[in-house]
Tab-separated table of C-alpha atoms in Angstrom:
chain	number	residue	atom	x	y	z
A	11	MET	CA	48.396	-29.299	154.392
A	12	ILE	CA	50.852	-27.762	151.562
A	13	LEU	CA	54.205	-27.396	153.287
A	14	GLY	CA	55.578	-23.318	152.462
A	15	ALA	CA	59.326	-22.502	150.438
A	16	ASN	CA	61.013	-19.658	150.219
A	17	MET	CA	59.948	-17.067	147.148
A	18	ALA	CA	62.365	-15.504	144.641
A	19	SER	CA	60.804	-15.235	141.902
A	20	SER	CA	59.009	-12.863	139.056
A	21	GLN	CA	56.231	-14.961	139.239
A	22	VAL	CA	52.998	-14.852	141.859
A	23	MET	CA	51.227	-16.686	143.965
A	24	ARG	CA	48.084	-15.967	145.255
A	25	THR	CA	45.638	-18.244	147.436
A	26	ARG	CA	42.338	-17.517	148.023
A	27	ASP	CA	39.555	-20.221	150.274
A	28	ALA	CA	36.200	-20.382	149.452
A	29	LEU	CA	33.007	-22.381	151.183
A	30	LEU	CA	32.237	-24.061	148.050
A	31	MET	CA	30.457	-28.293	147.594
A	32	GLY	CA	29.908	-27.877	151.350
A	33	GLY	CA	33.131	-27.807	151.553
A	34	ARG	CA	36.082	-25.638	152.373
A	35	PHE	CA	38.508	-25.066	148.981
A	36	ASP	CA	41.665	-23.251	148.764
A	37	ILE	CA	42.673	-22.160	145.280
A	38	THR	CA	46.356	-21.428	144.977
A	39	ILE	CA	47.256	-19.426	141.043
A	40	VAL	CA	51.114	-19.247	140.854
A	41	ALA	CA	50.507	-16.375	137.512
A	42	PRO	CA	53.158	-13.474	136.151
A	43	ASP	CA	50.912	-10.827	138.370
A	44	SER	CA	48.473	-10.777	140.566
A	45	LEU	CA	45.676	-9.238	138.801
A	46	THR	CA	45.966	-11.995	136.085
A	47	ALA	CA	46.109	-14.682	139.726
A	48	GLU	CA	42.509	-12.966	140.487
A	49	ARG	CA	40.996	-13.018	138.082
A	50	MET	CA	42.343	-17.283	137.521
A	51	ILE	CA	40.853	-17.884	140.885
A	52	ASP	CA	37.089	-16.096	140.223
A	53	THR	CA	37.295	-18.522	136.887
A	54	VAL	CA	38.272	-21.420	139.280
A	55	ILE	CA	35.502	-20.585	141.792
A	56	ALA	CA	32.809	-19.707	139.113
A	57	GLU	CA	33.549	-23.264	137.780
A	58	ILE	CA	33.252	-24.928	140.952
A	59	THR	CA	30.011	-23.486	141.144
A	60	ARG	CA	28.441	-24.772	137.801
A	61	ILE	CA	29.856	-27.919	138.821
A	62	GLU	CA	28.319	-27.551	142.729
A	63	TYR	CA	23.991	-26.712	141.008
A	64	LEU	CA	24.818	-29.209	138.344
A	65	ILE	CA	25.628	-32.147	141.079
A	66	SER	CA	24.659	-31.306	144.840
A	67	ASP	CA	22.548	-34.085	146.273
A	68	TRP	CA	21.776	-30.761	149.188
A	69	LYS	CA	20.372	-28.324	146.766
A	70	PRO	CA	16.441	-29.150	145.229
A	71	THR	CA	17.446	-27.643	141.872
A	72	THR	CA	20.139	-29.608	140.882
A	73	GLN	CA	19.743	-32.690	138.427
A	74	VAL	CA	21.408	-35.287	140.521
A	75	SER	CA	18.111	-33.658	142.982
A	76	LEU	CA	15.672	-34.296	140.638
A	77	ILE	CA	16.718	-37.445	140.565
A	78	ASN	CA	16.721	-38.975	143.781
A	79	LYS	CA	13.250	-36.930	144.548
A	80	LEU	CA	12.016	-39.365	141.363
A	81	ALA	CA	13.914	-42.328	142.468
A	82	GLY	CA	11.369	-45.851	141.077
A	83	ILE	CA	9.302	-43.626	139.394
A	84	ARG	CA	11.032	-42.228	136.363
A	85	PRO	CA	14.365	-41.987	134.796
A	86	VAL	CA	16.084	-38.064	134.792
A	87	ARG	CA	17.257	-36.754	131.322
A	88	VAL	CA	20.616	-35.162	132.462
A	89	ASP	CA	23.484	-33.041	131.183
A	90	LYS	CA	26.170	-35.695	129.217
A	91	GLU	CA	28.653	-34.492	131.779
A	92	VAL	CA	26.799	-36.064	135.118
A	93	LEU	CA	25.838	-39.285	132.817
A	94	GLU	CA	29.673	-39.951	132.716
A	95	LEU	CA	30.587	-38.922	135.910
A	96	THR	CA	27.644	-41.439	136.672
A	97	GLU	CA	28.832	-44.340	134.385
A	98	ARG	CA	32.488	-43.952	136.399
A	99	ALA	CA	31.172	-44.466	139.447
A	100	ILE	CA	29.606	-47.263	138.428
A	101	ALA	CA	32.261	-48.344	137.079
A	102	ILE	CA	33.886	-47.930	140.482
A	103	SER	CA	31.636	-49.891	141.971
A	104	ARG	CA	31.904	-53.201	139.647
A	105	LEU	CA	35.755	-53.650	139.988
A	106	THR	CA	35.374	-52.485	144.387
A	107	GLU	CA	32.521	-55.567	144.277
A	108	GLY	CA	30.588	-52.604	145.866
A	109	ALA	CA	32.783	-51.234	147.972
A	110	PHE	CA	32.450	-48.287	147.052
A	111	ASP	CA	28.420	-46.954	146.160
A	112	ILE	CA	27.404	-43.940	145.364
A	113	SER	CA	23.622	-44.849	146.239
A	114	PHE	CA	25.136	-45.369	150.092
A	115	ALA	CA	23.630	-42.011	150.540
A	116	ALA	CA	20.907	-43.780	151.795
A	117	MET	CA	22.561	-44.520	155.141
A	118	GLU	CA	22.800	-41.072	155.814
A	119	ARG	CA	19.606	-40.783	156.624
A	120	ILE	CA	20.681	-43.306	159.113
A	121	TRP	CA	24.087	-42.566	160.836
A	122	LYS	CA	24.958	-38.858	161.207
A	123	PHE	CA	28.795	-37.666	161.796
A	124	ASP	CA	28.166	-33.976	162.924
A	125	GLY	CA	28.269	-34.837	166.714
A	126	THR	CA	24.808	-34.810	167.434
A	127	MET	CA	24.430	-38.789	167.346
A	128	THR	CA	25.579	-39.994	170.503
A	129	GLN	CA	23.246	-44.178	170.096
A	130	MET	CA	23.873	-46.244	168.009
A	131	PRO	CA	20.533	-47.142	165.248
A	132	ALA	CA	18.862	-49.730	165.421
A	133	ARG	CA	19.356	-52.445	163.779
A	134	ALA	CA	16.081	-52.761	162.387
A	135	ASP	CA	16.536	-49.091	160.858
A	136	VAL	CA	19.705	-50.073	159.039
A	137	LYS	CA	18.738	-52.729	157.857
A	138	ARG	CA	16.037	-51.046	156.377
A	139	ALA	CA	17.893	-49.040	155.121
A	140	ARG	CA	20.487	-51.063	153.087
A	141	ARG	CA	18.025	-51.618	150.740
A	142	TYR	CA	17.889	-49.052	148.788
A	143	VAL	CA	21.646	-48.869	149.035
A	144	GLY	CA	23.119	-51.143	145.608
A	145	TYR	CA	24.536	-49.272	142.675
A	146	LYS	CA	23.098	-52.199	140.196
A	147	ASP	CA	19.567	-50.328	140.715
A	148	ILE	CA	20.885	-47.283	139.504
A	149	LEU	CA	19.852	-47.535	135.746
A	150	ILE	CA	21.602	-45.462	132.684
A	151	ASP	CA	20.141	-45.364	129.100
A	152	LYS	CA	22.931	-43.590	126.701
A	153	GLU	CA	20.992	-43.003	124.171
A	154	LYS	CA	18.217	-41.025	126.204
A	155	SER	CA	20.821	-39.345	128.731
A	156	THR	CA	18.948	-40.540	131.693
A	157	VAL	CA	19.750	-42.203	135.086
A	158	PHE	CA	17.169	-43.841	137.091
A	159	LEU	CA	17.039	-45.364	140.636
A	160	ARG	CA	14.679	-48.123	140.126
A	161	LYS	CA	13.680	-48.184	143.840
A	162	LYS	CA	11.653	-45.746	145.601
A	163	GLY	CA	13.496	-44.136	148.344
A	164	MET	CA	16.833	-44.561	146.818
A	165	LYS	CA	19.589	-41.896	146.923
A	166	ILE	CA	22.801	-40.901	145.488
A	167	GLY	CA	25.402	-38.609	145.887
A	168	PHE	CA	29.209	-37.853	144.732
A	169	GLY	CA	29.810	-35.854	148.052
A	170	ALA	CA	33.730	-36.244	148.103
A	171	LEU	CA	33.601	-38.024	144.241
A	172	GLY	CA	32.401	-34.889	143.027
A	173	GLU	CA	34.997	-32.218	145.372
A	174	GLY	CA	38.117	-34.347	143.098
A	175	TYR	CA	36.135	-34.392	139.877
A	176	ALA	CA	35.878	-30.238	140.504
A	177	ALA	CA	39.414	-29.916	141.230
A	178	ASP	CA	40.494	-31.988	137.874
A	179	ARG	CA	38.220	-29.707	135.913
A	180	CYS	CA	39.765	-26.566	137.311
A	181	ARG	CA	43.132	-28.054	136.586
A	182	ALA	CA	42.322	-28.335	133.069
A	183	LEU	CA	40.777	-25.097	132.786
A	184	MET	CA	43.834	-23.382	133.835
A	185	LEU	CA	46.114	-25.006	132.183
A	186	SER	CA	44.136	-24.513	129.038
A	187	LYS	CA	44.239	-21.067	129.783
A	188	GLY	CA	48.195	-20.989	130.349
A	189	ILE	CA	48.253	-21.546	133.567
A	190	ASN	CA	50.804	-23.692	134.468
A	191	SER	CA	51.401	-23.787	137.900
A	192	GLY	CA	48.981	-24.270	141.079
A	193	ILE	CA	46.713	-26.063	143.559
A	194	ILE	CA	42.866	-26.861	144.111
A	195	ASN	CA	42.410	-28.702	147.580
A	196	ALA	CA	38.794	-29.448	147.662
A	197	THR	CA	38.412	-29.986	151.190
A	198	GLY	CA	41.039	-32.748	151.326
A	199	ASP	CA	40.858	-33.843	147.405
A	200	ILE	CA	44.152	-31.938	146.481
A	201	GLN	CA	45.234	-31.263	142.331
A	202	ALA	CA	48.447	-30.110	142.146
A	203	TRP	CA	50.199	-28.803	138.957
A	204	GLY	CA	53.188	-27.650	138.240
A	205	SER	CA	55.887	-25.796	141.081
A	206	ARG	CA	56.569	-22.679	143.441
A	207	PRO	CA	57.196	-19.223	142.287
A	208	ASP	CA	60.656	-20.843	142.971
A	209	GLY	CA	60.680	-23.838	140.927
A	210	ALA	CA	60.188	-25.972	144.662
A	211	PRO	CA	57.713	-28.735	143.568
A	212	TRP	CA	54.823	-28.425	145.391
A	213	ARG	CA	55.059	-30.486	149.348
A	214	ILE	CA	51.830	-31.863	150.869
A	215	GLY	CA	51.810	-33.297	154.036
A	216	ILE	CA	50.344	-36.531	155.683
A	217	ASN	CA	48.738	-36.009	158.657
A	218	ASP	CA	49.630	-38.293	161.805
A	219	PRO	CA	45.871	-40.177	162.433
A	220	PHE	CA	47.309	-40.634	165.764
A	221	GLU	CA	48.446	-37.262	167.135
A	222	ASN	CA	46.525	-34.040	166.110
A	223	GLY	CA	48.478	-31.360	164.129
A	224	ALA	CA	51.692	-34.013	163.408
A	225	LEU	CA	52.812	-35.057	159.848
A	226	VAL	CA	53.836	-38.595	158.690
A	227	ALA	CA	55.359	-38.199	155.752
A	228	ALA	CA	55.461	-34.721	153.325
A	229	ILE	CA	55.595	-35.832	150.084
A	230	PRO	CA	56.374	-33.484	146.249
A	231	LEU	CA	53.463	-33.883	144.357
A	232	ASP	CA	52.879	-32.837	140.326
A	233	GLY	CA	49.126	-34.435	140.539
A	234	ALA	CA	46.468	-35.810	143.166
A	235	VAL	CA	46.346	-36.822	146.606
A	236	THR	CA	43.177	-37.759	148.986
A	237	THR	CA	42.928	-39.076	152.079
A	238	SER	CA	39.952	-40.985	153.426
A	239	GLY	CA	39.907	-41.449	157.401
A	240	SER	CA	37.832	-42.041	160.286
A	241	TYR	CA	40.279	-39.258	162.087
A	242	GLU	CA	38.503	-36.277	161.748
A	243	LYS	CA	34.790	-37.222	160.509
A	244	TYR	CA	33.300	-39.901	163.097
A	245	ALA	CA	30.782	-40.355	165.728
A	246	VAL	CA	31.659	-41.100	169.575
A	247	ILE	CA	29.335	-43.788	171.171
A	248	ASN	CA	29.321	-45.535	173.943
A	249	GLY	CA	33.488	-44.725	174.388
A	250	LYS	CA	33.729	-45.863	170.847
A	251	ARG	CA	34.921	-43.752	167.674
A	252	TYR	CA	32.652	-44.832	164.114
A	253	ALA	CA	33.639	-43.748	161.170
A	254	HIS	CA	32.325	-41.795	158.396
A	255	ILE	CA	32.766	-44.142	156.131
A	256	ILE	CA	30.236	-46.196	155.102
A	257	ASN	CA	31.139	-50.310	154.647
A	258	PRO	CA	27.939	-50.887	151.980
A	259	ALA	CA	28.080	-53.985	152.208
A	260	THR	CA	26.904	-54.080	156.087
A	261	GLY	CA	25.426	-50.502	156.602
A	262	TYR	CA	28.175	-49.869	159.601
A	263	PRO	CA	31.206	-47.895	159.283
A	264	ALA	CA	34.100	-49.103	157.886
A	265	THR	CA	36.475	-50.624	160.323
A	266	GLY	CA	40.354	-52.228	160.315
A	267	LEU	CA	42.433	-48.914	158.391
A	268	THR	CA	42.274	-45.553	160.263
A	269	SER	CA	43.995	-43.980	157.601
A	270	VAL	CA	44.010	-44.054	153.706
A	271	THR	CA	46.355	-41.301	151.057
A	272	VAL	CA	46.561	-42.344	147.217
A	273	THR	CA	48.213	-40.270	144.884
A	274	GLY	CA	47.605	-40.256	141.303
A	275	PRO	CA	46.846	-38.174	138.563
A	276	GLY	CA	43.223	-37.629	139.254
A	277	ALA	CA	41.598	-36.731	141.739
A	278	GLU	CA	38.363	-38.086	141.023
A	279	THR	CA	39.937	-41.565	140.999
A	280	ALA	CA	42.366	-40.869	143.493
A	281	ASN	CA	38.941	-40.402	145.564
A	282	ALA	CA	37.463	-43.518	144.518
A	283	LEU	CA	40.469	-45.550	145.808
A	284	SER	CA	40.896	-44.363	148.690
A	285	THR	CA	37.185	-44.841	149.956
A	286	SER	CA	37.616	-47.826	148.318
A	287	LEU	CA	40.536	-48.871	150.706
A	288	MET	CA	39.121	-47.963	153.881
A	289	VAL	CA	36.196	-50.080	152.835
A	290	MET	CA	38.090	-52.990	151.607
A	291	GLY	CA	41.117	-53.450	154.137
A	292	ALA	CA	45.171	-53.507	153.277
A	293	LYS	CA	45.370	-56.967	151.720
A	294	LYS	CA	41.985	-56.006	149.480
A	295	GLY	CA	42.730	-52.352	148.674
A	296	LEU	CA	46.297	-53.282	147.516
A	297	GLN	CA	44.840	-56.103	145.088
A	298	LEU	CA	42.626	-53.937	143.473
A	299	LEU	CA	45.304	-50.907	143.404
A	300	ARG	CA	46.972	-53.162	141.123
A	301	GLN	CA	44.697	-52.549	138.519
A	302	PHE	CA	45.578	-48.716	138.690
A	303	PRO	CA	48.660	-48.735	137.657
A	304	ASP	CA	49.556	-44.836	137.682
A	305	TYR	CA	48.330	-44.346	141.320
A	306	GLU	CA	50.044	-45.697	144.930
A	307	CYS	CA	48.803	-44.997	148.341
A	308	LEU	CA	50.149	-45.164	152.021
A	309	MET	CA	47.570	-47.614	155.047
A	310	ILE	CA	46.876	-46.907	158.468
A	311	THR	CA	45.907	-49.247	160.233
A	312	ASP	CA	44.084	-49.153	163.220
A	313	LYS	CA	46.730	-50.792	165.158
A	314	GLY	CA	49.392	-47.681	163.666
A	315	LYS	CA	50.993	-50.412	161.356
A	316	TYR	CA	52.377	-48.641	157.197
A	317	VAL	CA	51.675	-50.360	154.865
A	318	THR	CA	52.252	-49.383	151.583
A	319	SER	CA	51.914	-50.001	147.385
A	320	PRO	CA	54.920	-51.230	145.997
A	321	GLY	CA	56.286	-47.829	144.310
A	322	PHE	CA	55.712	-45.490	147.762
A	323	ASP	CA	58.788	-45.031	148.786
A	324	LEU	CA	58.148	-44.179	152.539
A	325	GLU	CA	60.873	-43.840	153.847
A	326	SER	CA	62.185	-40.649	151.219
A	327	VAL	CA	59.387	-39.328	152.785
A	328	ARG	CA	59.092	-39.535	156.250
A	329	ILE	CA	59.043	-36.816	159.038
A	330	GLY	CA	60.621	-36.982	162.540
A	331	GLU	CA	63.099	-40.341	162.255
């Protein structure tokens, strides 16, 4: 949630939303005039669309879809951009010992979080699907620029990681064109830079997972913030809520944390970390975050306890207390 402020400046701010990469993007640009702002929003949409047609696994013509189609058959030659994104995803998988894994997409055949799932999947089905999850079976040949999924039936999906990557790319693109302030909200993965037209900082609200519409904090932001949680996208089965974030080691939804918010320079990395922390839990998650000194986090447990990394000053941004 982006929080407002009074505006009194020669600069103008324009915002537009668009359905991209399977979700809603809200694009805000601050520019000297309305025409420039609207033209830059068009440029941002074009860049996100370009990335979507490169990495989206639900569009049959993308390179990622071809990788999935030819799993267990042969490697697929991909653009450098796709290769490097895959390499970074695998690097996070190694650091988290598989808590983060882009091959979890094979579990999408088992779990549905669109409101249609009313009973638990059969254990045998979960076990069978888990055979196709494992980042170590994603093989990269840098010299040939190929990606190969070792097992037929495997599938990779960049999902929110790709949205974070798109937000990072658009920030860099706008800065290169002299746009020194704006926000890309990629379905909750936010990349902000500069300030509002009146010079005030952008402020981003962190939702309270236990009270719809309420905030637990409002943080000033020049960089990225992402939140992974179990309170917006989930399945309710026999009265129990199951989060959409799957633990690759078990094939079942992660438990223990209700939400994880990560701030730092990049939305791609922040998203990978917030997803990883949801799976790893608070204690191991804080240990992981020590390897990323530019990133901070706020975790909220299933019991409502707040856990923060050392650099996250919750008291200074807490709301309603």
